[in-house]
Short mmCIF file of C-alpha atoms in Angstrom, two decimals:
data_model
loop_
_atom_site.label_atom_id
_atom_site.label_comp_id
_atom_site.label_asym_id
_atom_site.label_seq_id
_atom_site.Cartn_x
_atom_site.Cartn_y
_atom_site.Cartn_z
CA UNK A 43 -67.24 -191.48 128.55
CA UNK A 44 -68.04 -193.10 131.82
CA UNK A 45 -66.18 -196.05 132.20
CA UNK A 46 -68.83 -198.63 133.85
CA UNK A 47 -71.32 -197.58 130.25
CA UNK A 48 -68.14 -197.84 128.34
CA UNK A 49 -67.72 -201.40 129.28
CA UNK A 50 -71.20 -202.50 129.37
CA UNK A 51 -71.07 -201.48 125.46
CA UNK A 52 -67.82 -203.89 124.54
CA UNK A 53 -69.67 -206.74 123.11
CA UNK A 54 -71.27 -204.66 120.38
CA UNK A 55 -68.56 -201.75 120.16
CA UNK A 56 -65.80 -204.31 119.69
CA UNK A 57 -67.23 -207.73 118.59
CA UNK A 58 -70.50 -206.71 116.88
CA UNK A 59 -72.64 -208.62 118.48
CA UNK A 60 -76.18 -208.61 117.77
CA UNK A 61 -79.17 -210.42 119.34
CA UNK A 62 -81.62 -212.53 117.02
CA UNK A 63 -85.04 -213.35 118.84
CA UNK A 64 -85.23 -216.82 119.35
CA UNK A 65 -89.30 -216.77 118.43
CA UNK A 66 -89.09 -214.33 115.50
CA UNK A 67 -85.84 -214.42 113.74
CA UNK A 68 -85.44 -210.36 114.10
CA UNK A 69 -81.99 -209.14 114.72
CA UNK A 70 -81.08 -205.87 117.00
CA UNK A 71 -77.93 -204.87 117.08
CA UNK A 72 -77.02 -203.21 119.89
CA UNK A 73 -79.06 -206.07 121.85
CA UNK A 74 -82.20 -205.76 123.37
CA UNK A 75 -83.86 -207.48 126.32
CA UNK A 76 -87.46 -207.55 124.64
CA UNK A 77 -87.80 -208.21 121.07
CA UNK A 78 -89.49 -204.95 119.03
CA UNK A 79 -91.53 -207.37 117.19
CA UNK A 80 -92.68 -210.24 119.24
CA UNK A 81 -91.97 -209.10 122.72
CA UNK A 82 -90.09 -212.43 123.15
CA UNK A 83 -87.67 -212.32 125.64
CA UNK A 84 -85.02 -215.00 124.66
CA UNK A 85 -82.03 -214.32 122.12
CA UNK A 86 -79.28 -215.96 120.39
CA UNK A 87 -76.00 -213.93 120.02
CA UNK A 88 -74.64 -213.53 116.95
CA UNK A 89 -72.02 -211.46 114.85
CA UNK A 90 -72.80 -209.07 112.63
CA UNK A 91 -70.39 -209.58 108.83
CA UNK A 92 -67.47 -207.68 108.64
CA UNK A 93 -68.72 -205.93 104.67
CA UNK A 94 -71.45 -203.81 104.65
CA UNK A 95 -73.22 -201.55 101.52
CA UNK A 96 -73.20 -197.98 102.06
CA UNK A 97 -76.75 -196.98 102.46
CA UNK A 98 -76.40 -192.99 103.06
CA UNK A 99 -73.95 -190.08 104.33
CA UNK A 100 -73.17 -187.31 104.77
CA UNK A 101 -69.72 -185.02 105.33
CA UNK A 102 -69.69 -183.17 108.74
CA UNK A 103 -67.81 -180.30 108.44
CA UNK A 104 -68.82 -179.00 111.97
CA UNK A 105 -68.66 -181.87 114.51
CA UNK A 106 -68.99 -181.57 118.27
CA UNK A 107 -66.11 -180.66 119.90
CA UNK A 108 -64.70 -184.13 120.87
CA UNK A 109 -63.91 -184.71 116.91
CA UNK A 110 -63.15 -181.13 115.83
CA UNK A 111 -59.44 -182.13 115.03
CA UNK A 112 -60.90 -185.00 112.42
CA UNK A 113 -63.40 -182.61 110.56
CA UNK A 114 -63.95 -182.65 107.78
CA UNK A 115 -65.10 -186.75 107.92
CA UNK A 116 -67.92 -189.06 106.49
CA UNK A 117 -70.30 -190.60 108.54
CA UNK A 118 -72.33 -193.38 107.22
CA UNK A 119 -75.04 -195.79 107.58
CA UNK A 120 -74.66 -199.32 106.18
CA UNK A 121 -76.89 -202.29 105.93
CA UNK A 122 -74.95 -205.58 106.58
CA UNK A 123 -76.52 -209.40 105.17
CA UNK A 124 -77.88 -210.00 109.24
CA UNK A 125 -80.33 -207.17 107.83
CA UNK A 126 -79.14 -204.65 110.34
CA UNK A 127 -77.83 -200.91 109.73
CA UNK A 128 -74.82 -199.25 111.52
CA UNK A 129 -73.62 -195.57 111.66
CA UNK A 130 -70.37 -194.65 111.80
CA UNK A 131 -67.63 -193.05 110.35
CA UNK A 132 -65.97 -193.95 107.39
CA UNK A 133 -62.16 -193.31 107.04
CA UNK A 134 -59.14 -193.81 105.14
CA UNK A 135 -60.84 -192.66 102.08
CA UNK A 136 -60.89 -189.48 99.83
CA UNK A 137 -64.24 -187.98 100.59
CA UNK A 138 -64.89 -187.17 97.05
CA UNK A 139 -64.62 -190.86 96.24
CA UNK A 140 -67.73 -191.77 98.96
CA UNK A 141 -70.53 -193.29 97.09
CA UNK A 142 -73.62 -194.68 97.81
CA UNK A 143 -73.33 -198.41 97.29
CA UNK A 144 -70.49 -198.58 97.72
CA UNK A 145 -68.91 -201.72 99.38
CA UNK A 146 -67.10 -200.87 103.25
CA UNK A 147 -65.51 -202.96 105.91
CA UNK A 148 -65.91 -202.79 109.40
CA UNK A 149 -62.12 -201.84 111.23
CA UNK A 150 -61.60 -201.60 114.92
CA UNK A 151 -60.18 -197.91 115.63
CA UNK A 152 -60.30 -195.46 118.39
CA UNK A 153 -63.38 -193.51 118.70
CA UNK A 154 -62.61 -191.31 121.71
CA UNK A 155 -59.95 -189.75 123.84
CA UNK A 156 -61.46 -188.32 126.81
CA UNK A 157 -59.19 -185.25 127.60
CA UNK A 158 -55.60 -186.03 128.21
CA UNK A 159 -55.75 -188.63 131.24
CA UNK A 160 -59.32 -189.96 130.76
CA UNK A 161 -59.96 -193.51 129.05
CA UNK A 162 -59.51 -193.94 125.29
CA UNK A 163 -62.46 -195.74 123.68
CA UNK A 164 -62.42 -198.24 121.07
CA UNK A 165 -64.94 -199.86 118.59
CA UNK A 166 -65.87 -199.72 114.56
CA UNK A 167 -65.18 -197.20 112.03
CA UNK A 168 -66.25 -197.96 108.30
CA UNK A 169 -63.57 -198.10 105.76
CA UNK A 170 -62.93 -199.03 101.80
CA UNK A 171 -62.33 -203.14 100.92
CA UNK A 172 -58.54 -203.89 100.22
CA UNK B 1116 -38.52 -236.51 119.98
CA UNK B 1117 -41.62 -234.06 121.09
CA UNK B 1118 -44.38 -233.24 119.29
CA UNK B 1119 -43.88 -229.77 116.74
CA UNK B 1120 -45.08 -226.51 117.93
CA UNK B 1121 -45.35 -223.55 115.58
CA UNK B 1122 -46.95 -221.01 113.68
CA UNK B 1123 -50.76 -221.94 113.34
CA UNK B 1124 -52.18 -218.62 111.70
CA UNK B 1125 -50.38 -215.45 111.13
CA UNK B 1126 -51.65 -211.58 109.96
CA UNK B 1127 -50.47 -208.33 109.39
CA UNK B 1128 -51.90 -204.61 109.53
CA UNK B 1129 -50.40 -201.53 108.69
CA UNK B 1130 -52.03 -197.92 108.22
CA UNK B 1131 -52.72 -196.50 104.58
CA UNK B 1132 -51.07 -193.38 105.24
CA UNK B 1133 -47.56 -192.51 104.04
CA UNK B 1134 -45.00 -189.95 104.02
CA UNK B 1135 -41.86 -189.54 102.11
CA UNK B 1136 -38.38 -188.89 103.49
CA UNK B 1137 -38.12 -185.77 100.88
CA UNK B 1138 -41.41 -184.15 102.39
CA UNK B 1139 -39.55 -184.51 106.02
CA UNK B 1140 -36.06 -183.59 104.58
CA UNK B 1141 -38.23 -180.17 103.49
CA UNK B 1142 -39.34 -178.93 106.60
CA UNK B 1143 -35.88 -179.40 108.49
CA UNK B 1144 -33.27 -177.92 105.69
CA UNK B 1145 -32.26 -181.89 105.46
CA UNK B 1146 -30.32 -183.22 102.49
CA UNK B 1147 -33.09 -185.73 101.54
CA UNK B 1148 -30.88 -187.78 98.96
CA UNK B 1149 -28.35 -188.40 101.59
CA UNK B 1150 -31.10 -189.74 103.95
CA UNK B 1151 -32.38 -191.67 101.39
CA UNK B 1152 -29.23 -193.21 100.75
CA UNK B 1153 -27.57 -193.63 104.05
CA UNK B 1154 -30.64 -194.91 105.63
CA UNK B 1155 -31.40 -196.68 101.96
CA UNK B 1156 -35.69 -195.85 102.92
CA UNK B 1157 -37.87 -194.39 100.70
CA UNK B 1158 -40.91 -193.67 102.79
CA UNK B 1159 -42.83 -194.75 105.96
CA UNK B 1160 -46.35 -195.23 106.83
CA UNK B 1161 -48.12 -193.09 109.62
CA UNK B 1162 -50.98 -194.09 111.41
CA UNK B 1163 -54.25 -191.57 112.03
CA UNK B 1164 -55.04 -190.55 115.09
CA UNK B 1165 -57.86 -193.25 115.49
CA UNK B 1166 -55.23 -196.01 115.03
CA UNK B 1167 -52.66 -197.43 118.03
CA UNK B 1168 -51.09 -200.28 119.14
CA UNK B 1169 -54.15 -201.58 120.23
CA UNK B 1170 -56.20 -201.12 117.20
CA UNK B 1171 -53.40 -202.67 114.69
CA UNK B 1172 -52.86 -205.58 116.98
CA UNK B 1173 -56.98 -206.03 116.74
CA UNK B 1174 -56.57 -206.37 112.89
CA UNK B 1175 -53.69 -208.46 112.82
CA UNK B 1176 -55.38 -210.95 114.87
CA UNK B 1177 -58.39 -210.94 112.65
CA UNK B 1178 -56.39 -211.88 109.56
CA UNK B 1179 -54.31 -214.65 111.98
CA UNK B 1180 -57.56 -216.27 113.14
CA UNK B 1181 -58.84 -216.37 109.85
CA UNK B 1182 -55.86 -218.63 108.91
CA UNK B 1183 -55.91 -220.20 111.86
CA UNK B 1184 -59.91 -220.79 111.73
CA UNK B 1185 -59.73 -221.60 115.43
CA UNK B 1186 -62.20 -220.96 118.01
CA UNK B 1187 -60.68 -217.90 120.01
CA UNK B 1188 -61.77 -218.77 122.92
CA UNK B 1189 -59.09 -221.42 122.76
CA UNK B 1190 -56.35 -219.08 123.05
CA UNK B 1191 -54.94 -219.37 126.46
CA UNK B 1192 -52.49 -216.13 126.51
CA UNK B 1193 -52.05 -213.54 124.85
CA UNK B 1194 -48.70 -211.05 124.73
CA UNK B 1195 -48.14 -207.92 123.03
CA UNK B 1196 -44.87 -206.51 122.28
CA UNK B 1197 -44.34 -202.42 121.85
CA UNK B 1198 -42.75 -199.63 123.05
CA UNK B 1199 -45.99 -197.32 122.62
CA UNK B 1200 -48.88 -199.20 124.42
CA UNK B 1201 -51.59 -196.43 124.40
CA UNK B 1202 -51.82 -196.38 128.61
CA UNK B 1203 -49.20 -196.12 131.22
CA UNK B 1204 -50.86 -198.35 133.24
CA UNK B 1205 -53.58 -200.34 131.57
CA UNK B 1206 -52.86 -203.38 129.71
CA UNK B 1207 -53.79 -203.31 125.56
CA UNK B 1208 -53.72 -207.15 125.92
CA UNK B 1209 -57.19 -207.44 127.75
CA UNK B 1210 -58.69 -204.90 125.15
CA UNK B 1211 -57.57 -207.35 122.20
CA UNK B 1212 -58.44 -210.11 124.16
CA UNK B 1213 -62.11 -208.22 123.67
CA UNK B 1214 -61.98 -207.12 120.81
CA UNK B 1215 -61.50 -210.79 119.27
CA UNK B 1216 -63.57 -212.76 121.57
CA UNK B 1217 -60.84 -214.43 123.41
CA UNK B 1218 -61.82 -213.69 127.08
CA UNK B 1219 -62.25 -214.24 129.98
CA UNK B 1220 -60.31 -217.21 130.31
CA UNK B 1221 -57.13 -216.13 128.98
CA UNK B 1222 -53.26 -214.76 130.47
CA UNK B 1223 -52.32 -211.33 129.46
CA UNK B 1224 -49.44 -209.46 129.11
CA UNK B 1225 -48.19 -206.16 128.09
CA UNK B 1226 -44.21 -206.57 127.24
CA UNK B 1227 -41.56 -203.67 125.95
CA UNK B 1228 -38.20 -204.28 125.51
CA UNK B 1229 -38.05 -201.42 122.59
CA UNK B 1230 -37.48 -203.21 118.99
CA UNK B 1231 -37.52 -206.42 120.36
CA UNK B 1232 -40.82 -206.53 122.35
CA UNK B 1233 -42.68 -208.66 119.71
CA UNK B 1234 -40.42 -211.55 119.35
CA UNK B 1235 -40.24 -212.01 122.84
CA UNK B 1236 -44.08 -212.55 122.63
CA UNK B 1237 -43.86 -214.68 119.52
CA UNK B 1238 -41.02 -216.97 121.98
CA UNK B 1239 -43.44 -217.27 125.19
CA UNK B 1240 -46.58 -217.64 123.21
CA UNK B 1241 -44.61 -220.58 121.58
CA UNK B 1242 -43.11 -221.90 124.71
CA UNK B 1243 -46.23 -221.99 126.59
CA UNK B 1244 -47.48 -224.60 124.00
CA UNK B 1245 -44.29 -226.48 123.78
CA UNK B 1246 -44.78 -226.61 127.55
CA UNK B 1247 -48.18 -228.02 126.74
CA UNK B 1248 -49.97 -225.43 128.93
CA UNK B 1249 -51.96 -224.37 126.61
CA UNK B 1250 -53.77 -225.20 122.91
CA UNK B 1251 -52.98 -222.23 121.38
CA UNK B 1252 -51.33 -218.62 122.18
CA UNK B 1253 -50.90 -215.30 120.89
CA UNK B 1254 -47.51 -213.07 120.19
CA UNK B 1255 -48.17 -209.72 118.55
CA UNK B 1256 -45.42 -207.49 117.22
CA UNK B 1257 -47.13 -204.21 117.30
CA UNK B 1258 -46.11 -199.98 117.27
CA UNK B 1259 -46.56 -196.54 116.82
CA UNK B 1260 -43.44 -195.62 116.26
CA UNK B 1261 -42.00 -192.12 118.27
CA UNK B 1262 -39.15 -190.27 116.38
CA UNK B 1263 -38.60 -186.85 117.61
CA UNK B 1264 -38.89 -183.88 114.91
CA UNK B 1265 -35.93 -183.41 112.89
CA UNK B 1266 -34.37 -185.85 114.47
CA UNK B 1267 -33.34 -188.62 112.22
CA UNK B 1268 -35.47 -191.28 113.67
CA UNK B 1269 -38.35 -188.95 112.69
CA UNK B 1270 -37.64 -189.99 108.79
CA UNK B 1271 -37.69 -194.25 110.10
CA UNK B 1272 -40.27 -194.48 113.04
CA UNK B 1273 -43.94 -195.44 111.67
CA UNK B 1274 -46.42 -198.07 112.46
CA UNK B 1275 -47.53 -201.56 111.89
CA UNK B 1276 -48.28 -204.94 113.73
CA UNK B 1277 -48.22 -208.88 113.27
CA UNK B 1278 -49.69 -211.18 114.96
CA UNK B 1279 -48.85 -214.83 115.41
CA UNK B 1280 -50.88 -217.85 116.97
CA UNK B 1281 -48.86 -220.34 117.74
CA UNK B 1282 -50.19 -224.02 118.53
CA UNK B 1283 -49.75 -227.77 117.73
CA UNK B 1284 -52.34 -228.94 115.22
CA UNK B 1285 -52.23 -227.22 111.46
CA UNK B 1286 -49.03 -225.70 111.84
CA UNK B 1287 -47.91 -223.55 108.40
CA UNK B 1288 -44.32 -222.96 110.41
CA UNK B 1289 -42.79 -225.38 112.63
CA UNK B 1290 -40.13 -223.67 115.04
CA UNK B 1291 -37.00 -225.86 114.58
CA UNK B 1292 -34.51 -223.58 116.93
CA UNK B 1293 -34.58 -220.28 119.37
CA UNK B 1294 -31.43 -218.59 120.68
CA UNK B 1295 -31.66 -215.61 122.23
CA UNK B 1296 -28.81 -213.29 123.21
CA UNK B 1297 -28.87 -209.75 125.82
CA UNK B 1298 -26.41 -207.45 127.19
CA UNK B 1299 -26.67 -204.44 128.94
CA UNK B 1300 -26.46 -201.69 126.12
CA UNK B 1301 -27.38 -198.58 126.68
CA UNK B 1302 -27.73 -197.49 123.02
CA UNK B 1303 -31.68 -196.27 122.87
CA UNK B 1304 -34.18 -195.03 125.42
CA UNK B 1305 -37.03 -193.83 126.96
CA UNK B 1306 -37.67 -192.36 130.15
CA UNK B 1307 -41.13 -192.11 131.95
CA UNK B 1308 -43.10 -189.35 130.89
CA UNK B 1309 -40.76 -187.88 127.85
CA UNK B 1310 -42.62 -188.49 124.29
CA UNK B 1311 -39.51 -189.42 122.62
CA UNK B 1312 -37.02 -191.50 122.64
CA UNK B 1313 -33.41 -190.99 122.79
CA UNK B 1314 -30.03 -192.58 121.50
CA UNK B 1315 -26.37 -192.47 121.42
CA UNK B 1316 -25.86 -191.73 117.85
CA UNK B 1317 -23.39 -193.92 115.95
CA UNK B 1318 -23.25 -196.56 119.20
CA UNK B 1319 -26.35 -197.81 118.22
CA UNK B 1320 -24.99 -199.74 115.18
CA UNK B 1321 -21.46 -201.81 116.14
CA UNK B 1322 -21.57 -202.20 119.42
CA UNK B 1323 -25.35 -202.46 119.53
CA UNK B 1324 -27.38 -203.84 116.26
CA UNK B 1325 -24.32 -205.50 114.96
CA UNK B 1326 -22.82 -207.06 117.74
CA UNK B 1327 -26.68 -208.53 119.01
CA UNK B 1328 -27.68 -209.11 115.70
CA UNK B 1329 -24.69 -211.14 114.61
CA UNK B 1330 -24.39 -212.62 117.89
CA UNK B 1331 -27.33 -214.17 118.25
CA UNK B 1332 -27.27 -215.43 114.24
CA UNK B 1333 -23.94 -217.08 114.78
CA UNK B 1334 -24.99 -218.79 118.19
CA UNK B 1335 -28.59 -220.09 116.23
CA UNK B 1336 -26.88 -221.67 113.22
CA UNK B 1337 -24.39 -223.27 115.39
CA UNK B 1338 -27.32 -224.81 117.77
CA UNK B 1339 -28.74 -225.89 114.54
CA UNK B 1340 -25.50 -227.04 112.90
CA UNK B 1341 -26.71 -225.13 110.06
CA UNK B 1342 -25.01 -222.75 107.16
CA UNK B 1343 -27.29 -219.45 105.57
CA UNK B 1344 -27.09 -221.89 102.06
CA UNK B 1345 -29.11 -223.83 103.80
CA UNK B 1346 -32.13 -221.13 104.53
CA UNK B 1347 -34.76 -220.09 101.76
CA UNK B 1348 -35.47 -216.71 103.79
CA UNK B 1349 -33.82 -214.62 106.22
CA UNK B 1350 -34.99 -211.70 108.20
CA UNK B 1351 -33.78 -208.90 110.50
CA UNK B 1352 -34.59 -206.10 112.80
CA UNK B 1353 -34.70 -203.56 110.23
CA UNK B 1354 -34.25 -200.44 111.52
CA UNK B 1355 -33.58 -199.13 108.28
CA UNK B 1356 -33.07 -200.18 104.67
CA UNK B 1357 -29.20 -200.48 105.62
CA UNK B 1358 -28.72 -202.51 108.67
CA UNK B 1359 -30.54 -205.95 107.85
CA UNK B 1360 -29.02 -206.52 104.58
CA UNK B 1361 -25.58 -205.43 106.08
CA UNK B 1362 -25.56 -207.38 108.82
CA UNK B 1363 -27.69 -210.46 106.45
CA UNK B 1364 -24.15 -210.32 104.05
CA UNK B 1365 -21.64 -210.40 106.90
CA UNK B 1366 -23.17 -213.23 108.28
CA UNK B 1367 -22.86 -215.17 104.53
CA UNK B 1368 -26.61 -214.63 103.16
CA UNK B 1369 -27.61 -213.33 100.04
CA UNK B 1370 -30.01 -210.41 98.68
CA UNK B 1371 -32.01 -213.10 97.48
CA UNK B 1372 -32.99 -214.45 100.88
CA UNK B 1373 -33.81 -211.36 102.27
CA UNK B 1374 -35.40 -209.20 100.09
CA UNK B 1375 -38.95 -211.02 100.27
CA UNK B 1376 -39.35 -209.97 104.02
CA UNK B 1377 -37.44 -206.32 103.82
CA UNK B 1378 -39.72 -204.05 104.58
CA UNK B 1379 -38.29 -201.19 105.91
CA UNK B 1380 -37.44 -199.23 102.42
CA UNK B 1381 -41.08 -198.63 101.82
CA UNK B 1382 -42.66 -199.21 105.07
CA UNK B 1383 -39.93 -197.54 107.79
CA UNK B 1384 -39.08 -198.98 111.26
CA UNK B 1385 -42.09 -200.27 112.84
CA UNK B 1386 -39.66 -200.83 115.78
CA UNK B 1387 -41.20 -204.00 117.52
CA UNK B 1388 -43.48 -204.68 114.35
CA UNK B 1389 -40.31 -204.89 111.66
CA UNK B 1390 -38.90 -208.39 112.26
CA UNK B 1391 -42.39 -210.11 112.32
CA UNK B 1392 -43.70 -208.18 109.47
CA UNK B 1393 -40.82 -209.38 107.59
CA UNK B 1394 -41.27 -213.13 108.63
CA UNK B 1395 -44.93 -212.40 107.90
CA UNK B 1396 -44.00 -210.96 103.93
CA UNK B 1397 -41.93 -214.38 104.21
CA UNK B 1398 -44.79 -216.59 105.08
CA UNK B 1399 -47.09 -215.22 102.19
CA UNK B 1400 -45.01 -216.69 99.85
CA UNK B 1401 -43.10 -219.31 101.22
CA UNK B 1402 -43.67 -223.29 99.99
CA UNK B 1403 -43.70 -226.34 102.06
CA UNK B 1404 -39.98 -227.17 103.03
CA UNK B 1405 -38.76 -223.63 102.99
CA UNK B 1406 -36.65 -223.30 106.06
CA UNK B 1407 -36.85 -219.36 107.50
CA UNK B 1408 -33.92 -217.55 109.32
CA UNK B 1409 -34.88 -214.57 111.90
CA UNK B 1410 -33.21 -212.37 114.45
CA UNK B 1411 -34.48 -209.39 116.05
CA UNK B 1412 -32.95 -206.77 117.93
CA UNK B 1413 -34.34 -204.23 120.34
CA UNK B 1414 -32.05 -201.56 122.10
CA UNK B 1415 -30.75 -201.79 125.57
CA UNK B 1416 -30.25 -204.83 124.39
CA UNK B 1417 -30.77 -208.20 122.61
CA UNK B 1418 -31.70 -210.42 119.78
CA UNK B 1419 -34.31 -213.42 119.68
CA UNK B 1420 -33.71 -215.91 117.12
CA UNK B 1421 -36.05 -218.17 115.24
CA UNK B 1422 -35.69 -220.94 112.69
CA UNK B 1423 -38.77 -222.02 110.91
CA UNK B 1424 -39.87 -224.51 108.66
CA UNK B 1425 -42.50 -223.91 106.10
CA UNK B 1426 -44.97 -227.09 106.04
CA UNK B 1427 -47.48 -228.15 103.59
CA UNK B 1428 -50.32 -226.54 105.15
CA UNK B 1429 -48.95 -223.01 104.51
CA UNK B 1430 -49.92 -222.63 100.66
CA UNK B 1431 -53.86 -223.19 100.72
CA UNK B 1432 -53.69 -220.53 103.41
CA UNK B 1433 -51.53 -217.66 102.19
CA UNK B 1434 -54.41 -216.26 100.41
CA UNK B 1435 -57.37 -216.22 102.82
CA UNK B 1436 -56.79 -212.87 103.92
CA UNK B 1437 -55.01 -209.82 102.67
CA UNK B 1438 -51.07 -210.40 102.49
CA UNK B 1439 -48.64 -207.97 103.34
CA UNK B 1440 -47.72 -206.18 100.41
CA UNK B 1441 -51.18 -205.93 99.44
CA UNK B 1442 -51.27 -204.04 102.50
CA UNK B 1443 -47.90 -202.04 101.89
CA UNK B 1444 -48.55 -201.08 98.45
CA UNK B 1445 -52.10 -200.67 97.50
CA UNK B 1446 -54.73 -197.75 98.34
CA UNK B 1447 -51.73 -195.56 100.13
CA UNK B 1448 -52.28 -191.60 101.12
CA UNK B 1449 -49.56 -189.55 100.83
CA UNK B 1450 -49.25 -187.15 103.47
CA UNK B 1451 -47.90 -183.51 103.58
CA UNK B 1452 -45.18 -183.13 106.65
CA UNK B 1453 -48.53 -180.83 108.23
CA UNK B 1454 -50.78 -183.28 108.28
CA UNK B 1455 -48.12 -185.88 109.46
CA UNK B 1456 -47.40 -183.58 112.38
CA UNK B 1457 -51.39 -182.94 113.33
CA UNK B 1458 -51.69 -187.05 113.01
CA UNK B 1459 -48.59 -187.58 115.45
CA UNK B 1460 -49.65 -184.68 117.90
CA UNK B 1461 -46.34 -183.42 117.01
CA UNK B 1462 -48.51 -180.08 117.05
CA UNK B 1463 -48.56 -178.34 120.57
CA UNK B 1464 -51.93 -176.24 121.16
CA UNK B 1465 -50.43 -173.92 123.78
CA UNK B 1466 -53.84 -172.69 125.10
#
C-alpha cells in the first residue's frame, strides 16, 4: 500500500465517514467531490452506524496472496440505516453460522501487512453483535 | 480544596479467541494440572492476526466515549501503555487518535514500561487535568502479550486493552490518592529486535512483584490514612491467578474485594492491560460510594497506585456499552495449540 493513498483513505477506512449532498440528501461513502445524482458539489460529513444487515457473501477459499494465511474467510456486503453498502470481511465467526440477515458490527482491525518492514494498514472488518 | 478529577468514561476490549493451559501443556510434555494450579489460570485469550495494540485500544475507546458521550475532539492527549506497540518507530497513539476522531489538536504518546505501561498513562492523563491543561485525556492499558514457546509465560501472556478518559465534569470515579513506587529491578526484559521476552525465574516474584506491589500498597494507604476494611474493591497486577490475591491477603484484604476485578484465571496476563481491566470489571459493578484500591506492577520495576471513589453518576452508565465479562465470557473460540501458533507467528516459514 502506498503510504500518501493510505492516508488520504483514513477518514473513511477508520471513522466511516460518508458525504451526504447538501442539495439531494444522497449519501456516498467513500466521499465524492460531485454528487452521482445531482451533480451538486457541496457535502455534509457524516458517520456511517456502527450495525449493519448482512446483505450477501460469499467464502473465499482462494484469496490473493496478501490474505492467503486467513483463507478460508467471509466477505460481505452490508447495508447500514445512512442507506449505504460496505464490503468487507467478516470475522470472529464460524463460517457455517454466516447468514443472510443477519445483524454485524463494524470493528476496527488490521487489514494489511505490507511484507515484513512495510506499513500495516488499518480500517473495518464486519463481525457478530455481542 | 481543588476541584475532583477522575474517571469520566471507561471501556474494555478483549479478543474472542481462547486457548487452554491443557492444549499448551500438550504440545510441550507439560504437567498441565500443575500449571493450572501453581499459576491458579485456566485459560487465556489470543488475539487474530488482524488484531494489535492498536486495534484493541480503538475499541476500548469506543466503549469509553460512549460513557463518556463527549465530543472527542475535546481530548487534549492521549497515552498508550504496552510493551508490543505494532511499530518500532511509529507511534499507535496518532492512529487511535484517527481512528476516534480526536485529531489534530491533540498530545501523543507511546509509553512502555512492561506491565506497568498503562497505569502510567491512566496517572498523566489524570494529572494533565488536575493540572487544568486540558478538558479531558486519554490513558489506555493495552497488549499483545509475547511468551516464548514452552516457556511458561507462553501459558499467561494474551491480549486485551482499557481505556480510560479522565476529566472534571461527570466523573463515575473520583481519584482520591496516587503513590507510585520504582527501583531498579532487573527481573523481566526485552531487548531490541528479540520477539520475546526474558526473565530471571523465581526473582520475579519477592524481590520484584512482591516487594513493588506491597510497597507501593503500604505507602498509598498510609498517604490516605486508610485500612483495606475500608475499600469495597481491590485490584492488582495480575500476572497470574496467584500473585494478586497473594499479595491482596498479605496486605489485610479479603477474596471478597478482589475477586470482582480478577481476571487473570480466565483471561491470562494481558501484561499492561491486567490492572485496568480489573479496575474496569470493578467499575461495571460498583455503586456510588464504593471506594476502589489499585496497584500495578511492571518489571524492571515499579507500582502505580490509585484510590478511587465510585460517584453517583457511575450506575446509569455501567450498561451503555458491553461490560467486561460480557466480553470475557460470551461468544469465545477455542483454539487448538496450531492455530494459536499460526495466529502468534510463532510459525517460521523458512523459505
Amino acid at each position: 500500500m502506498n503510504p500518501a493513498r493510505y492516508a488520504r483513505e483514513i477518514p473513511h477506512r477508520y471513522r466511516l465517514e460518508a458525504a451526504k449532498c447538501k442539495k439531494c440528501g444522497a449519501v456516498f461513502f467513500p466521499h465524492r467531490l460531485i454528487c452521482l445524482k445531482c451533480g451538486h458539489r457541496q457535502f455534509e460529513t457524516i458517520k456511517i452506524s456502527e450495525h449493519g444487515k448482512l446483505e450477501t457473501f460469499t467464502v473465499i477459499h482462494t484469496p490473493a496472496s496478501d490474505f492467503k494465511d486467513q483463507s478460508p474467510f467471509a466477505l460481505g456486503i452490508c447495508k447500514f440505516p445512512e442507506g449505504v453498502r460496505i464490503t468487507a470481511q467478516i470475522v470472529d465467526i464460524d463460517l457455517e453460522k454466516v447468514r443472510i440477515g443477519m445483524k454485524l458490527q463494524v470493528e476496527f482491525r488490521r487489514i494489511q501487512t505490507d511484507g515484513h518492514a512495510g506499513i500495516l494498514s488499518y480500517g473495518y472488518k464486519f463481525v457478530p453483535v455481542i | 480544596m481543588s476541584k475532583p478529577v477522575g474517571i469520566v468514561g471507561y471501556g474494555v476490549h478483549i479478543p474472542r479467541y481462547r486457548i487452554r493451559v491443557e492444549e499448551i501443556a500438550k504440545v510441550w510434555g507439560a504437567d498441565a494440572p500443575s500449571y493450572k494450579r501453581g499459576l491458579e489460570l485456566r485459560e487465556k485469550s489470543v488475539p487474530p492476526p488482524d488484531c494489535d495494540t492498536i486495534t484493541l485500544s480503538v475499541e476500548a475507546t469506543k466503549r469509553a466515549l460512549k460513557r463518556a458521550q463527549i465530543d472527542p475532539a475535546k481530548i487534549g492527549a492521549i497515552y498508550i501503555g504496552s510493551e508490543s506497540h505494532p511499530y518500532a518507530v511509529k507511534p499507535s497513539g496518532t492512529t487511535v487518535a484517527e481512528a476516534i476522531g480526536a485529531t489534530p489538536d491533540i498530545h501523543c504518546a507511546d509509553l512502555e514500561f512492561a506491565c506497568k505501561a498503562g497505569s502510567e498513562g491512566m496517572y498523566i492523563a489524570l494529572s494533565h487535568v488536575k493540572a487544568g491543561e486540558m478538558e479531558y485525556a486519554l490513558g489506555i492499558a493495552a497488549d499483545t502479550s509475547q511468551g516464548a514457546p514452552s516457556d511458561a509465560l507462553e501459558y499467561s501472556a494474551s491480549a486485551g486493552a482499557a481505556a480510560f478518559i479522565m476529566g472534571r465534569k461527570n466523573i463515575l470515579a473520583e481519584i482520591e490518592y496516587t503513590h507510585s513506587f520504582m527501583t531498579d529491578t532487573p527481573d523481566f526484559w526485552r531487548r531490541e529486535h528479540e520477539f520475546y521476552p526474558q526473565h530471571a525465574g523465581r526473582y520475579t516474584g519477592e524481590p520484584a512483584y512482591f516487594k513493588h506491589t506491597l510497597g507501593c500498597a503500604k505507602a498509598l494507604l498510609k498517604k490516605a490514612g486508610a485500612e483495606p476494611g475500608d475499600f469495597k474493591y481491590a485490584v492488582f497486577h495480575q500476572p497470574n491467578g496467584k500473585f494478586p490475591m497473594r499479595v491482596g491477603k498479605m496486605l489485610g484484604f479479603k477474596t471478597k474485594q478482589i475477586e470482582q476485578g480478577w481476571l487473570a484465571p480466565r483471561l491470562g496476563n494481558t501484561y499492561s492491560g491486567a490492572s485496568p481491566m480489573g479496575l474496569a470489571a470493578i467499575l461495571d459493578v460498583a455503586k456510588p460510594g464504593d471506594r476502589i484500591f489499585m496497584v500495578s506492577y511492571g518489571s524492571g520495576a515499579g507500582s502505580d497506585g490509585f484510590i478511587w471513589k465510585a460517584t453517583d453518576k457511575l450506575p446509569a452508565v455501567q450498561k451503555v456499552t458491553t461490560q467486561t465479562y460480557a466480553l470475557l465470557d460470551e461468544k469465545k473460540f477455542y483454539l487448538d495449540y496450531g492455530t494459536y501458533a499460526k495466529f502468534r507467528r510463532k510459525i517460521l516459514k523458512n523459505y
